Amino acid sequence: MTGRNEAMDLTLHRRIRSDIADRILSGEWSPGFRIPFEHELMAEYGCSRMTVNKALAPLAERGMIIRRRRFGSFVARPRIHSFVLDIPDIQAEILNRGEPYDFELLSRKVRAAHKRDAEELALAASGEVIELRCLHRSSGRPFALEERLISLASVPQARDADFTGVPPGTWLLECVPWTEAEHRIRAVNVSRATALTLGIDPAAACLSLERRTWRRAERITFVRLTFPGEAYDLGARFAQSDPTGALDQAADPAAAP
């Protein structure tokens, strides 16, 4: 193949790939739709089977199509992508901002699990928990109210921790391995007592972050963190996938800001 033909082949297989991706992303070809057979694409674009394969292979690798021998290629069902928040260490976050941090242990008690506790931590009726309430401060101002349960069945060593010198979340991150976490985030209005603790107006909006943490099949802890609305935000940065590779080809590093 001459240099010119190689260049034409390269351009053509990108064009085929782009055309197919555009039809999938636009919804013209829905999940389960059979895309034209290879010989049909060869006839439509006037190209070789190798060129068609070069176009289809990256689409299959990116999960946009499924190739089935003797049956053809089909539009794949979209995958669900979730963005998982890491488990934050409030003390580290505040110190990383360059602000002084302190916290106050408001209460600590060991008790039998209530029915709702048992549901949150999947405990037996006779299970015990440590119930903790802490106030985190940044630059002397209330930053978050922490209400936490720790399963003593899963973390028996927590019974001997008084949590006056180290925040519970920091202690758990340092001492207890975890494998999975689930977050629930919502805007809430709080009780007058909670508003007083946080030093805010009772009508002010707050951010509530609830988290359950597992070590394999064991639930370790449940925590509810309540932040004054202006004190905390959550963000994620992510990129849109580029199935056609067109953005990679068009990118000019010299033009980057």
Tab-separated table of C-alpha atoms in Angstrom:
chain	number	residue	atom	x	y	z
A	1	MET	CA	0.000	0.000	0.000
A	2	THR	CA	1.430	3.419	-0.956
A	3	GLY	CA	1.792	6.265	1.509
A	4	ARG	CA	-1.185	8.023	-0.039
A	5	ASN	CA	-3.391	4.942	0.179
A	6	GLU	CA	-2.368	4.399	3.809
A	7	ALA	CA	-3.365	7.973	4.620
A	8	MET	CA	-6.714	7.540	2.861
A	9	ASP	CA	-7.320	4.287	4.752
A	10	LEU	CA	-6.514	5.998	8.057
A	11	THR	CA	-8.885	8.864	7.306
A	12	LEU	CA	-11.649	6.544	6.101
A	13	HIS	CA	-11.669	4.222	9.089
A	14	ARG	CA	-11.899	7.246	11.394
A	15	ARG	CA	-14.788	8.560	9.324
A	16	ILE	CA	-16.619	5.215	9.543
A	17	ARG	CA	-16.019	5.068	13.282
A	18	SER	CA	-17.222	8.643	13.709
A	19	ASP	CA	-20.356	8.063	11.612
A	20	ILE	CA	-21.336	4.990	13.633
A	21	ALA	CA	-20.613	6.687	16.968
A	22	ASP	CA	-22.667	9.737	15.955
A	23	ARG	CA	-25.674	7.567	15.111
A	24	ILE	CA	-25.422	5.762	18.446
A	25	LEU	CA	-24.932	8.899	20.536
A	26	SER	CA	-27.745	10.739	18.758
A	27	GLY	CA	-30.163	7.893	19.491
A	28	GLU	CA	-30.714	7.124	15.822
A	29	TRP	CA	-29.370	3.640	16.541
A	30	SER	CA	-30.787	2.521	19.876
A	31	PRO	CA	-29.434	-0.241	22.175
A	32	GLY	CA	-29.838	-3.636	20.542
A	33	PHE	CA	-29.908	-2.211	17.005
A	34	ARG	CA	-27.882	-4.289	14.556
A	35	ILE	CA	-25.460	-2.084	12.689
A	36	PRO	CA	-24.780	-2.902	9.027
A	37	PHE	CA	-22.792	-6.064	8.368
A	38	GLU	CA	-19.137	-5.646	7.474
A	39	HIS	CA	-19.777	-6.355	3.803
A	40	GLU	CA	-22.518	-3.701	3.806
A	41	LEU	CA	-20.141	-1.138	5.282
A	42	MET	CA	-17.492	-2.160	2.742
A	43	ALA	CA	-19.956	-1.489	-0.073
A	44	GLU	CA	-21.218	1.768	1.437
A	45	TYR	CA	-17.760	3.248	1.961
A	46	GLY	CA	-15.942	1.510	-0.882
A	47	CYS	CA	-13.262	0.093	1.383
A	48	SER	CA	-11.638	-3.149	2.479
A	49	ARG	CA	-12.682	-5.441	5.329
A	50	MET	CA	-9.505	-4.423	7.159
A	51	THR	CA	-10.594	-0.774	7.125
A	52	VAL	CA	-14.024	-1.699	8.508
A	53	ASN	CA	-12.399	-3.756	11.262
A	54	LYS	CA	-10.173	-0.820	12.184
A	55	ALA	CA	-13.316	1.289	12.555
A	56	LEU	CA	-15.316	-1.220	14.601
A	57	ALA	CA	-12.630	-2.510	16.968
A	58	PRO	CA	-12.244	0.727	19.006
A	59	LEU	CA	-16.034	1.050	19.324
A	60	ALA	CA	-16.189	-2.459	20.776
A	61	GLU	CA	-13.298	-1.714	23.139
A	62	ARG	CA	-15.118	1.368	24.420
A	63	GLY	CA	-18.283	-0.625	25.039
A	64	MET	CA	-20.389	1.140	22.412
A	65	ILE	CA	-21.014	-1.956	20.303
A	66	ILE	CA	-21.012	-5.710	20.838
A	67	ARG	CA	-19.558	-7.855	18.052
A	68	ARG	CA	-20.973	-11.354	17.690
A	69	ARG	CA	-19.392	-13.746	15.292
A	70	ARG	CA	-21.776	-14.780	12.474
A	71	PHE	CA	-24.519	-12.536	13.873
A	72	GLY	CA	-23.000	-9.101	13.314
A	73	SER	CA	-22.477	-6.090	15.559
A	74	PHE	CA	-25.081	-4.536	17.824
A	75	VAL	CA	-25.391	-1.276	19.736
A	76	ALA	CA	-24.543	-2.003	23.372
A	77	ARG	CA	-26.753	-1.024	26.241
A	78	PRO	CA	-25.264	1.962	28.064
A	79	ARG	CA	-23.290	1.315	31.202
A	80	ILE	CA	-24.155	3.204	34.351
A	81	HIS	CA	-21.210	5.176	35.664
A	82	SER	CA	-21.238	6.418	39.238
A	83	PHE	CA	-18.870	8.889	40.795
A	84	VAL	CA	-17.891	7.705	44.250
A	85	LEU	CA	-16.906	10.192	46.904
A	86	ASP	CA	-13.941	9.297	49.000
A	87	ILE	CA	-14.321	9.133	52.771
A	88	PRO	CA	-13.253	12.593	53.947
A	89	ASP	CA	-11.180	13.251	57.046
A	90	ILE	CA	-12.636	16.530	58.305
A	91	GLN	CA	-9.582	17.324	60.406
A	92	ALA	CA	-7.253	16.866	57.424
A	93	GLU	CA	-9.529	18.871	55.115
A	94	ILE	CA	-9.591	21.868	57.439
A	95	LEU	CA	-5.846	21.746	58.126
A	96	ASN	CA	-5.168	21.478	54.383
A	97	ARG	CA	-7.013	24.777	53.957
A	98	GLY	CA	-4.487	26.341	56.309
A	99	GLU	CA	-7.135	26.942	58.993
A	100	PRO	CA	-6.891	25.946	62.664
A	101	TYR	CA	-8.960	22.897	63.586
A	102	ASP	CA	-10.458	21.729	66.830
A	103	PHE	CA	-13.277	19.466	67.849
A	104	GLU	CA	-15.376	18.830	70.912
A	105	LEU	CA	-16.754	15.467	71.963
A	106	LEU	CA	-20.281	16.354	73.040
A	107	SER	CA	-21.315	12.868	74.139
A	108	ARG	CA	-20.128	9.275	74.113
A	109	LYS	CA	-22.004	6.253	75.362
A	110	VAL	CA	-22.079	2.514	74.894
A	111	ARG	CA	-25.583	1.117	74.656
A	112	ALA	CA	-27.706	-1.651	73.232
A	113	ALA	CA	-28.709	-1.095	69.643
A	114	HIS	CA	-32.176	0.285	69.017
A	115	LYS	CA	-34.277	-1.130	66.215
A	116	ARG	CA	-33.269	1.667	63.835
A	117	ASP	CA	-29.604	1.287	64.800
A	118	ALA	CA	-29.844	-2.420	64.070
A	119	GLU	CA	-31.195	-1.600	60.611
A	120	GLU	CA	-28.445	0.950	59.902
A	121	LEU	CA	-25.664	-1.398	61.004
A	122	ALA	CA	-27.303	-4.792	60.336
A	123	LEU	CA	-26.914	-5.766	63.985
A	124	ALA	CA	-28.535	-8.549	65.939
A	125	ALA	CA	-31.104	-7.421	68.496
A	126	SER	CA	-28.531	-7.935	71.264
A	127	GLY	CA	-25.824	-5.923	69.496
A	128	GLU	CA	-24.050	-2.990	71.111
A	129	VAL	CA	-23.022	0.321	69.620
A	130	ILE	CA	-21.021	3.348	70.606
A	131	GLU	CA	-23.067	6.496	70.057
A	132	LEU	CA	-21.036	9.671	69.545
A	133	ARG	CA	-21.805	13.348	69.000
A	134	CYS	CA	-18.961	15.689	68.079
A	135	LEU	CA	-18.657	19.272	66.941
A	136	HIS	CA	-15.904	20.088	64.447
A	137	ARG	CA	-14.689	23.694	64.275
A	138	SER	CA	-12.688	25.588	61.689
A	139	SER	CA	-11.023	28.832	62.792
A	140	GLY	CA	-13.110	28.637	65.947
A	141	ARG	CA	-16.421	28.494	64.048
A	142	PRO	CA	-18.732	25.449	63.939
A	143	PHE	CA	-17.995	23.499	60.772
A	144	ALA	CA	-19.908	20.225	61.187
A	145	LEU	CA	-21.973	18.298	63.696
A	146	GLU	CA	-21.097	14.611	63.665
A	147	GLU	CA	-23.562	11.990	64.914
A	148	ARG	CA	-22.060	8.528	64.677
A	149	LEU	CA	-22.726	4.904	65.549
A	150	ILE	CA	-19.920	2.341	65.642
A	151	SER	CA	-20.729	-1.351	65.730
A	152	LEU	CA	-18.870	-3.004	68.591
A	153	ALA	CA	-19.435	-6.373	66.965
A	154	SER	CA	-17.335	-5.200	63.999
A	155	VAL	CA	-14.958	-2.839	65.824
A	156	PRO	CA	-14.561	-4.162	69.386
A	157	GLN	CA	-11.419	-2.066	69.975
A	158	ALA	CA	-13.550	1.085	69.784
A	159	ARG	CA	-14.841	0.294	73.285
A	160	ASP	CA	-11.482	1.390	74.726
A	161	ALA	CA	-11.174	4.567	72.647
A	162	ASP	CA	-12.410	7.696	74.424
A	163	PHE	CA	-12.303	9.923	71.286
A	164	THR	CA	-11.394	13.023	73.271
A	165	GLY	CA	-8.016	13.460	71.586
A	166	VAL	CA	-8.702	12.076	68.109
A	167	PRO	CA	-11.942	12.589	66.137
A	168	PRO	CA	-13.883	9.349	65.545
A	169	GLY	CA	-13.626	9.593	61.760
A	170	THR	CA	-9.857	10.070	61.886
A	171	TRP	CA	-9.505	7.191	64.358
A	172	LEU	CA	-11.535	4.860	62.141
A	173	LEU	CA	-9.571	5.771	59.008
A	174	GLU	CA	-6.293	5.100	60.815
A	175	CYS	CA	-7.276	1.954	62.727
A	176	VAL	CA	-10.017	0.130	60.835
A	177	PRO	CA	-9.666	-1.059	57.212
A	178	TRP	CA	-12.761	-0.531	55.084
A	179	THR	CA	-13.778	-1.879	51.687
A	180	GLU	CA	-16.984	-0.090	50.709
A	181	ALA	CA	-18.902	3.082	51.543
A	182	GLU	CA	-22.295	4.483	50.623
A	183	HIS	CA	-23.159	8.185	50.714
A	184	ARG	CA	-26.475	9.975	50.834
A	185	ILE	CA	-26.343	13.749	50.426
A	186	ARG	CA	-29.252	16.150	50.751
A	187	ALA	CA	-30.256	19.641	51.809
A	188	VAL	CA	-32.020	19.726	55.179
A	189	ASN	CA	-33.535	22.010	57.773
A	190	VAL	CA	-32.387	21.234	61.289
A	191	SER	CA	-33.896	21.352	64.752
A	192	ARG	CA	-33.456	24.391	66.982
A	193	ALA	CA	-31.045	22.433	69.156
A	194	THR	CA	-28.857	21.535	66.173
A	195	ALA	CA	-29.030	25.104	64.851
A	196	LEU	CA	-27.879	26.361	68.252
A	197	THR	CA	-24.964	23.903	68.256
A	198	LEU	CA	-23.936	25.021	64.754
A	199	GLY	CA	-24.456	28.696	65.577
A	200	ILE	CA	-26.877	29.283	62.704
A	201	ASP	CA	-30.417	30.538	62.226
A	202	PRO	CA	-32.962	27.694	62.588
A	203	ALA	CA	-34.321	28.582	59.136
A	204	ALA	CA	-30.919	28.275	57.452
A	205	ALA	CA	-30.367	25.443	54.986
A	206	CYS	CA	-27.807	22.796	55.859
A	207	LEU	CA	-26.067	20.013	53.992
A	208	SER	CA	-26.479	16.510	55.395
A	209	LEU	CA	-24.067	13.731	54.446
A	210	GLU	CA	-24.992	10.249	55.659
A	211	ARG	CA	-22.505	7.463	55.199
A	212	ARG	CA	-22.486	3.725	55.844
A	213	THR	CA	-19.139	1.973	55.758
A	214	TRP	CA	-18.421	-1.737	55.305
A	215	ARG	CA	-15.484	-4.056	55.736
A	216	ARG	CA	-16.407	-6.842	53.354
A	217	ALA	CA	-19.870	-7.935	54.536
A	218	GLU	CA	-19.607	-6.253	57.953
A	219	ARG	CA	-21.069	-2.819	58.552
A	220	ILE	CA	-18.576	-0.821	60.577
A	221	THR	CA	-20.144	2.550	61.171
A	222	PHE	CA	-22.989	4.894	60.300
A	223	VAL	CA	-22.459	8.644	60.482
A	224	ARG	CA	-24.528	11.726	59.809
A	225	LEU	CA	-22.544	14.914	59.225
A	226	THR	CA	-24.494	18.172	59.209
A	227	PHE	CA	-22.793	21.231	57.736
A	228	PRO	CA	-24.011	24.841	57.662
A	229	GLY	CA	-24.910	25.473	54.020
A	230	GLU	CA	-22.076	27.916	53.388
A	231	ALA	CA	-19.407	25.839	55.123
A	232	TYR	CA	-19.005	22.867	52.820
A	233	ASP	CA	-19.348	21.868	49.206
A	234	LEU	CA	-18.872	18.676	47.266
A	235	GLY	CA	-17.452	18.523	43.790
A	236	ALA	CA	-16.189	16.101	41.209
A	237	ARG	CA	-14.296	16.591	37.988
A	238	PHE	CA	-14.837	14.178	35.149
A	239	ALA	CA	-14.494	14.014	31.393
A	240	GLN	CA	-16.921	13.043	28.670
A	241	SER	CA	-15.736	9.999	26.817
A	242	ASP	CA	-14.780	10.516	23.173
A	243	PRO	CA	-15.635	7.258	21.395
A	244	THR	CA	-14.511	8.535	17.998
A	245	GLY	CA	-11.102	9.741	19.140
A	246	ALA	CA	-11.813	12.986	17.286
A	247	LEU	CA	-10.987	15.153	20.280
A	248	ASP	CA	-7.596	13.490	20.647
A	249	GLN	CA	-6.834	14.178	17.008
A	250	ALA	CA	-8.002	17.781	17.196
A	251	ALA	CA	-6.242	18.634	20.447
A	252	ASP	CA	-3.353	21.042	20.098
A	253	PRO	CA	-1.152	21.008	23.216
A	254	ALA	CA	0.214	24.430	22.324
A	255	ALA	CA	-3.288	25.866	22.594
A	256	ALA	CA	-3.937	24.563	26.112
A	257	PRO	CA	-4.488	27.329	28.665
